[in-house]
Amino acid sequence: MNIAIIGAGNVGGALGANWAQKGHEVFFGMRDPKAEKVQSLLRAIGGKARAGSAAEAAASAGMIVLSTPWPAAEAAIRSMGNIKGKIILDATNPLARGPDGISLEIGHSISAGEKVQGWAAGASVFKTLNTTGFANMANPVFNGVKSVMFVAGDDAASKPKVMSLVGELGFEVIDAGPLRNARLLEAHAMLWIDLALARGQGREFAFSILRR
Ligand SMILES: NC(=O)c1ccc[n+]([C@@H]2O[C@H](COP(=O)([O-])OP(=O)(O)OC[C@H]3O[C@@H](n4cnc5c(N)ncnc54)[C@H](OP(=O)(O)O)[C@@H]3O)[C@@H](O)[C@H]2O)c1
C-alpha cells in the first residue's frame, strides 16, 4: 500500500521504517524534504521510502498519517491540498506545557481527532497511533506479547483497512468506537506520557489487553 506520512520525526520515522519493512511504499510529506535529517531517515529505511511535499505525499496515497506536533496540525492539513476521500490516521496529541508539566490542551468537549476531522473536510479521520511512545511503534511486541493500539473513527467501511494496517506494525488492534472517543484515547495517551516521563516507568513500557 502507498502510505503518506506527514511529519518524519520520532513517530513518523518509526512508523515509516516499520511499514517499509513490511513491504509498504512510504512517502514522507515534509516542509523541507531535502533536509539532511530527512535524507538520513530515507537512507536508514532503504528502498521503500521517499520524501516530497505534503501535497505530493498526500496525492500519492490513500492512507495518510498525521504525525506533526499539535500546533502544526492545521497548517499541515492545509498544506496537503485536496484530501477528499482520503483516510487520515491522526497520531497527534494536543499537548501543552503548563505549570504542572505536560497536559492536554483540550479534551472534555472536543478532541484533537475531532478538530482534525473539522480541518480535513471530505476525508475520513481515525484517531490511532497516539497512545504509546514512538519506540513502541517501531517494535510493539514485548516478550512475545503484543501491546495494544486503539482505532477510533466514524467511517465504518474504511475502519477494517485502518485496523489491518495498524495491526501490521505488530499491535493488537482494538476498535475504540466513534471519532468522538478520541477524547478518551488522547487522555489515555496522556496517562502513558505521565507514567513514562514523570512516574519513573520510562519509555520501554506499553499497555496490553488481558482476557479471560
Ligand atoms: N513522541 C512520541 O513518542 C509520540 C507518541 C504518540 C504520539 N505522538 C504525537 O505525534 C506527533 C509527532 O510527535 P513526534 O515526537 O514525532 O514529533 P517530532 O519528532 O517533533 O516530529 C514532528 C515532525 O513534524 C514535522 N512538521 C512540523 N510542522 C509541519 C508542517 N506544518 N507540515 C509538515 N510537517 C511538519 C517536523 O518537520 P520539520 O523538520 O519540518 O520541523 C517533524 O518531522 C505529536 O502530535 C505527538 O504528540 C508522539
PDB file of N, CA, C and O in Angstrom, residues 10-22 129 131-149 166-172 192 203-208:
ATOM      1  N   ASN A  10       9.997  11.643  15.383  1.00  0.00           N
ATOM      2  CA  ASN A  10      10.060  10.391  16.157  1.00  0.00           C
ATOM      3  C   ASN A  10       8.999   9.400  15.702  1.00  0.00           C
ATOM      4  O   ASN A  10       9.282   8.234  15.426  1.00  0.00           O
ATOM      5  N   VAL A  11       7.757   9.867  15.646  1.00  0.00           N
ATOM      6  CA  VAL A  11       6.636   8.974  15.337  1.00  0.00           C
ATOM      7  C   VAL A  11       6.617   8.615  13.844  1.00  0.00           C
ATOM      8  O   VAL A  11       6.571   7.440  13.476  1.00  0.00           O
ATOM      9  N   GLY A  12       6.658   9.631  12.983  1.00  0.00           N
ATOM     10  CA  GLY A  12       6.605   9.368  11.546  1.00  0.00           C
ATOM     11  C   GLY A  12       7.754   8.469  11.102  1.00  0.00           C
ATOM     12  O   GLY A  12       7.555   7.538  10.308  1.00  0.00           O
ATOM     13  N   GLY A  13       8.940   8.722  11.625  1.00  0.00           N
ATOM     14  CA  GLY A  13      10.101   7.912  11.253  1.00  0.00           C
ATOM     15  C   GLY A  13       9.943   6.461  11.688  1.00  0.00           C
ATOM     16  O   GLY A  13      10.227   5.529  10.925  1.00  0.00           O
ATOM     17  N   ALA A  14       9.466   6.260  12.925  1.00  0.00           N
ATOM     18  CA  ALA A  14       9.296   4.882  13.436  1.00  0.00           C
ATOM     19  C   ALA A  14       8.241   4.127  12.638  1.00  0.00           C
ATOM     20  O   ALA A  14       8.434   2.967  12.259  1.00  0.00           O
ATOM     21  N   LEU A  15       7.137   4.799  12.358  1.00  0.00           N
ATOM     22  CA  LEU A  15       6.059   4.145  11.597  1.00  0.00           C
ATOM     23  C   LEU A  15       6.506   3.844  10.172  1.00  0.00           C
ATOM     24  O   LEU A  15       6.266   2.753   9.645  1.00  0.00           O
ATOM     25  N   GLY A  16       7.167   4.832   9.545  1.00  0.00           N
ATOM     26  CA  GLY A  16       7.605   4.645   8.164  1.00  0.00           C
ATOM     27  C   GLY A  16       8.573   3.473   8.045  1.00  0.00           C
ATOM     28  O   GLY A  16       8.460   2.646   7.135  1.00  0.00           O
ATOM     29  N   ALA A  17       9.524   3.384   9.001  1.00  0.00           N
ATOM     30  CA  ALA A  17      10.500   2.294   8.952  1.00  0.00           C
ATOM     31  C   ALA A  17       9.804   0.949   9.137  1.00  0.00           C
ATOM     32  O   ALA A  17      10.090  -0.024   8.425  1.00  0.00           O
ATOM     33  N   ASN A  18       8.875   0.880  10.083  1.00  0.00           N
ATOM     34  CA  ASN A  18       8.184  -0.385  10.361  1.00  0.00           C
ATOM     35  C   ASN A  18       7.345  -0.808   9.147  1.00  0.00           C
ATOM     36  O   ASN A  18       7.428  -1.956   8.695  1.00  0.00           O
ATOM     37  N   TRP A  19       6.555   0.110   8.579  1.00  0.00           N
ATOM     38  CA  TRP A  19       5.717  -0.259   7.421  1.00  0.00           C
ATOM     39  C   TRP A  19       6.568  -0.588   6.195  1.00  0.00           C
ATOM     40  O   TRP A  19       6.220  -1.489   5.425  1.00  0.00           O
ATOM     41  N   ALA A  20       7.671   0.148   6.007  1.00  0.00           N
ATOM     42  CA  ALA A  20       8.531  -0.157   4.856  1.00  0.00           C
ATOM     43  C   ALA A  20       9.087  -1.577   4.975  1.00  0.00           C
ATOM     44  O   ALA A  20       9.168  -2.309   3.987  1.00  0.00           O
ATOM     45  N   GLN A  21       9.420  -1.968   6.211  1.00  0.00           N
ATOM     46  CA  GLN A  21       9.914  -3.336   6.442  1.00  0.00           C
ATOM     47  C   GLN A  21       8.867  -4.380   6.070  1.00  0.00           C
ATOM     48  O   GLN A  21       9.190  -5.499   5.710  1.00  0.00           O
ATOM     49  N   LYS A  22       7.592  -3.996   6.197  1.00  0.00           N
ATOM     50  CA  LYS A  22       6.507  -4.934   5.873  1.00  0.00           C
ATOM     51  C   LYS A  22       6.157  -4.874   4.378  1.00  0.00           C
ATOM     52  O   LYS A  22       5.174  -5.461   3.947  1.00  0.00           O
ATOM     53  N   LEU A 129      -2.575   5.388  16.910  1.00  0.00           N
ATOM     54  CA  LEU A 129      -1.110   5.548  16.932  1.00  0.00           C
ATOM     55  C   LEU A 129      -0.678   6.732  17.785  1.00  0.00           C
ATOM     56  O   LEU A 129       0.368   7.338  17.528  1.00  0.00           O
ATOM     57  N   THR A 131      -1.239   6.485  21.457  1.00  0.00           N
ATOM     58  CA  THR A 131      -1.324   6.123  22.876  1.00  0.00           C
ATOM     59  C   THR A 131      -0.090   5.408  23.416  1.00  0.00           C
ATOM     60  O   THR A 131      -0.124   4.903  24.537  1.00  0.00           O
ATOM     61  N   THR A 132       0.968   5.368  22.627  1.00  0.00           N
ATOM     62  CA  THR A 132       2.204   4.776  23.147  1.00  0.00           C
ATOM     63  C   THR A 132       3.385   5.525  22.560  1.00  0.00           C
ATOM     64  O   THR A 132       3.222   6.333  21.643  1.00  0.00           O
ATOM     65  N   GLY A 133       4.578   5.271  23.082  1.00  0.00           N
ATOM     66  CA  GLY A 133       5.752   6.012  22.638  1.00  0.00           C
ATOM     67  C   GLY A 133       6.250   5.555  21.272  1.00  0.00           C
ATOM     68  O   GLY A 133       5.956   4.439  20.831  1.00  0.00           O
ATOM     69  N   PHE A 134       7.037   6.398  20.638  1.00  0.00           N
ATOM     70  CA  PHE A 134       7.472   6.102  19.259  1.00  0.00           C
ATOM     71  C   PHE A 134       8.317   4.832  19.181  1.00  0.00           C
ATOM     72  O   PHE A 134       8.240   4.109  18.195  1.00  0.00           O
ATOM     73  N   ALA A 135       9.094   4.552  20.235  1.00  0.00           N
ATOM     74  CA  ALA A 135       9.923   3.333  20.179  1.00  0.00           C
ATOM     75  C   ALA A 135       9.033   2.093  20.154  1.00  0.00           C
ATOM     76  O   ALA A 135       9.388   1.076  19.543  1.00  0.00           O
ATOM     77  N   ASN A 136       7.870   2.188  20.809  1.00  0.00           N
ATOM     78  CA  ASN A 136       6.938   1.053  20.796  1.00  0.00           C
ATOM     79  C   ASN A 136       6.228   0.935  19.452  1.00  0.00           C
ATOM     80  O   ASN A 136       5.662  -0.121  19.160  1.00  0.00           O
ATOM     81  N   MET A 137       6.240   2.002  18.660  1.00  0.00           N
ATOM     82  CA  MET A 137       5.658   1.910  17.313  1.00  0.00           C
ATOM     83  C   MET A 137       6.643   1.211  16.373  1.00  0.00           C
ATOM     84  O   MET A 137       6.241   0.575  15.407  1.00  0.00           O
ATOM     85  N   ALA A 138       7.942   1.335  16.702  1.00  0.00           N
ATOM     86  CA  ALA A 138       8.945   0.601  15.923  1.00  0.00           C
ATOM     87  C   ALA A 138       8.877  -0.879  16.273  1.00  0.00           C
ATOM     88  O   ALA A 138       9.040  -1.742  15.415  1.00  0.00           O
ATOM     89  N   ASN A 139       8.618  -1.181  17.540  1.00  0.00           N
ATOM     90  CA  ASN A 139       8.549  -2.581  17.987  1.00  0.00           C
ATOM     91  C   ASN A 139       7.499  -2.721  19.080  1.00  0.00           C
ATOM     92  O   ASN A 139       7.794  -2.533  20.260  1.00  0.00           O
ATOM     93  N   PRO A 140       6.252  -3.065  18.706  1.00  0.00           N
ATOM     94  CA  PRO A 140       5.152  -3.120  19.678  1.00  0.00           C
ATOM     95  C   PRO A 140       5.063  -4.418  20.470  1.00  0.00           C
ATOM     96  O   PRO A 140       4.156  -4.564  21.286  1.00  0.00           O
ATOM     97  N   VAL A 141       5.984  -5.356  20.249  1.00  0.00           N
ATOM     98  CA  VAL A 141       5.867  -6.685  20.882  1.00  0.00           C
ATOM     99  C   VAL A 141       6.829  -6.769  22.060  1.00  0.00           C
ATOM    100  O   VAL A 141       8.017  -6.475  21.928  1.00  0.00           O
ATOM    101  N   PHE A 142       6.285  -7.171  23.225  1.00  0.00           N
ATOM    102  CA  PHE A 142       7.061  -7.263  24.458  1.00  0.00           C
ATOM    103  C   PHE A 142       7.109  -8.722  24.895  1.00  0.00           C
ATOM    104  O   PHE A 142       6.079  -9.275  25.295  1.00  0.00           O
ATOM    105  N   ASN A 143       8.268  -9.333  24.844  1.00  0.00           N
ATOM    106  CA  ASN A 143       8.404 -10.740  25.250  1.00  0.00           C
ATOM    107  C   ASN A 143       7.314 -11.605  24.632  1.00  0.00           C
ATOM    108  O   ASN A 143       6.685 -12.408  25.319  1.00  0.00           O
ATOM    109  N   GLY A 144       7.077 -11.413  23.373  1.00  0.00           N
ATOM    110  CA  GLY A 144       6.091 -12.223  22.654  1.00  0.00           C
ATOM    111  C   GLY A 144       4.655 -11.753  22.803  1.00  0.00           C
ATOM    112  O   GLY A 144       3.756 -12.322  22.195  1.00  0.00           O
ATOM    113  N   VAL A 145       4.407 -10.728  23.625  1.00  0.00           N
ATOM    114  CA  VAL A 145       3.041 -10.236  23.832  1.00  0.00           C
ATOM    115  C   VAL A 145       2.860  -8.922  23.064  1.00  0.00           C
ATOM    116  O   VAL A 145       3.689  -8.009  23.203  1.00  0.00           O
ATOM    117  N   LYS A 146       1.776  -8.855  22.281  1.00  0.00           N
ATOM    118  CA  LYS A 146       1.513  -7.627  21.531  1.00  0.00           C
ATOM    119  C   LYS A 146       0.989  -6.538  22.461  1.00  0.00           C
ATOM    120  O   LYS A 146       0.093  -6.803  23.269  1.00  0.00           O
ATOM    121  N   SER A 147       1.527  -5.338  22.347  1.00  0.00           N
ATOM    122  CA  SER A 147       0.900  -4.216  23.048  1.00  0.00           C
ATOM    123  C   SER A 147      -0.321  -3.775  22.238  1.00  0.00           C
ATOM    124  O   SER A 147      -0.500  -4.159  21.087  1.00  0.00           O
ATOM    125  N   VAL A 148      -1.158  -2.964  22.889  1.00  0.00           N
ATOM    126  CA  VAL A 148      -2.442  -2.638  22.273  1.00  0.00           C
ATOM    127  C   VAL A 148      -2.389  -1.290  21.565  1.00  0.00           C
ATOM    128  O   VAL A 148      -1.679  -0.373  21.994  1.00  0.00           O
ATOM    129  N   MET A 149      -3.122  -1.188  20.459  1.00  0.00           N
ATOM    130  CA  MET A 149      -3.340   0.106  19.812  1.00  0.00           C
ATOM    131  C   MET A 149      -4.822   0.215  19.458  1.00  0.00           C
ATOM    132  O   MET A 149      -5.420  -0.738  18.944  1.00  0.00           O
ATOM    133  N   VAL A 166      -2.665  -0.906  10.909  1.00  0.00           N
ATOM    134  CA  VAL A 166      -2.074  -0.690  12.237  1.00  0.00           C
ATOM    135  C   VAL A 166      -1.605  -2.042  12.806  1.00  0.00           C
ATOM    136  O   VAL A 166      -0.524  -2.152  13.401  1.00  0.00           O
ATOM    137  N   GLY A 167      -2.389  -3.082  12.577  1.00  0.00           N
ATOM    138  CA  GLY A 167      -2.021  -4.419  13.052  1.00  0.00           C
ATOM    139  C   GLY A 167      -0.726  -4.925  12.424  1.00  0.00           C
ATOM    140  O   GLY A 167       0.047  -5.636  13.068  1.00  0.00           O
ATOM    141  N   GLU A 168      -0.473  -4.537  11.189  1.00  0.00           N
ATOM    142  CA  GLU A 168       0.765  -4.981  10.524  1.00  0.00           C
ATOM    143  C   GLU A 168       2.018  -4.476  11.237  1.00  0.00           C
ATOM    144  O   GLU A 168       3.093  -5.037  11.101  1.00  0.00           O
ATOM    145  N   LEU A 169       1.870  -3.395  11.986  1.00  0.00           N
ATOM    146  CA  LEU A 169       3.023  -2.884  12.739  1.00  0.00           C
ATOM    147  C   LEU A 169       3.412  -3.841  13.864  1.00  0.00           C
ATOM    148  O   LEU A 169       4.544  -3.790  14.358  1.00  0.00           O
ATOM    149  N   GLY A 170       2.452  -4.674  14.302  1.00  0.00           N
ATOM    150  CA  GLY A 170       2.714  -5.623  15.388  1.00  0.00           C
ATOM    151  C   GLY A 170       1.831  -5.426  16.604  1.00  0.00           C
ATOM    152  O   GLY A 170       1.991  -6.117  17.606  1.00  0.00           O
ATOM    153  N   PHE A 171       0.879  -4.508  16.535  1.00  0.00           N
ATOM    154  CA  PHE A 171      -0.023  -4.246  17.655  1.00  0.00           C
ATOM    155  C   PHE A 171      -1.207  -5.214  17.662  1.00  0.00           C
ATOM    156  O   PHE A 171      -1.644  -5.685  16.603  1.00  0.00           O
ATOM    157  N   GLU A 172      -1.783  -5.458  18.851  1.00  0.00           N
ATOM    158  CA  GLU A 172      -3.149  -5.950  18.920  1.00  0.00           C
ATOM    159  C   GLU A 172      -4.034  -4.718  18.740  1.00  0.00           C
ATOM    160  O   GLU A 172      -3.915  -3.738  19.487  1.00  0.00           O
ATOM    161  N   TRP A 192      -0.028   7.510  29.481  1.00  0.00           N
ATOM    162  CA  TRP A 192       1.261   6.880  29.104  1.00  0.00           C
ATOM    163  C   TRP A 192       2.390   7.901  29.272  1.00  0.00           C
ATOM    164  O   TRP A 192       3.444   7.595  29.840  1.00  0.00           O
ATOM    165  N   ARG A 203      10.314   4.888  28.844  1.00  0.00           N
ATOM    166  CA  ARG A 203       9.611   4.736  27.562  1.00  0.00           C
ATOM    167  C   ARG A 203       9.435   3.287  27.130  1.00  0.00           C
ATOM    168  O   ARG A 203       8.747   3.012  26.160  1.00  0.00           O
ATOM    169  N   GLU A 204      10.097   2.349  27.833  1.00  0.00           N
ATOM    170  CA  GLU A 204      10.065   0.953  27.378  1.00  0.00           C
ATOM    171  C   GLU A 204       8.944   0.185  28.064  1.00  0.00           C
ATOM    172  O   GLU A 204       9.158  -0.915  28.581  1.00  0.00           O
ATOM    173  N   PHE A 205       7.771   0.764  28.121  1.00  0.00           N
ATOM    174  CA  PHE A 205       6.610   0.009  28.618  1.00  0.00           C
ATOM    175  C   PHE A 205       5.427   0.364  27.737  1.00  0.00           C
ATOM    176  O   PHE A 205       5.416   1.396  27.061  1.00  0.00           O
ATOM    177  N   ALA A 206       4.427  -0.517  27.745  1.00  0.00           N
ATOM    178  CA  ALA A 206       3.220  -0.264  26.942  1.00  0.00           C
ATOM    179  C   ALA A 206       2.046  -0.958  27.611  1.00  0.00           C
ATOM    180  O   ALA A 206       2.222  -1.832  28.463  1.00  0.00           O
ATOM    181  N   PHE A 207       0.851  -0.579  27.208  1.00  0.00           N
ATOM    182  CA  PHE A 207      -0.366  -1.226  27.707  1.00  0.00           C
ATOM    183  C   PHE A 207      -0.721  -2.405  26.800  1.00  0.00           C
ATOM    184  O   PHE A 207      -0.521  -2.354  25.584  1.00  0.00           O
ATOM    185  N   SER A 208      -1.288  -3.461  27.420  1.00  0.00           N
ATOM    186  CA  SER A 208      -1.804  -4.568  26.604  1.00  0.00           C
ATOM    187  C   SER A 208      -3.146  -5.002  27.182  1.00  0.00           C
ATOM    188  O   SER A 208      -3.550  -4.551  28.253  1.00  0.00           O
TER     189      SER A 208
END
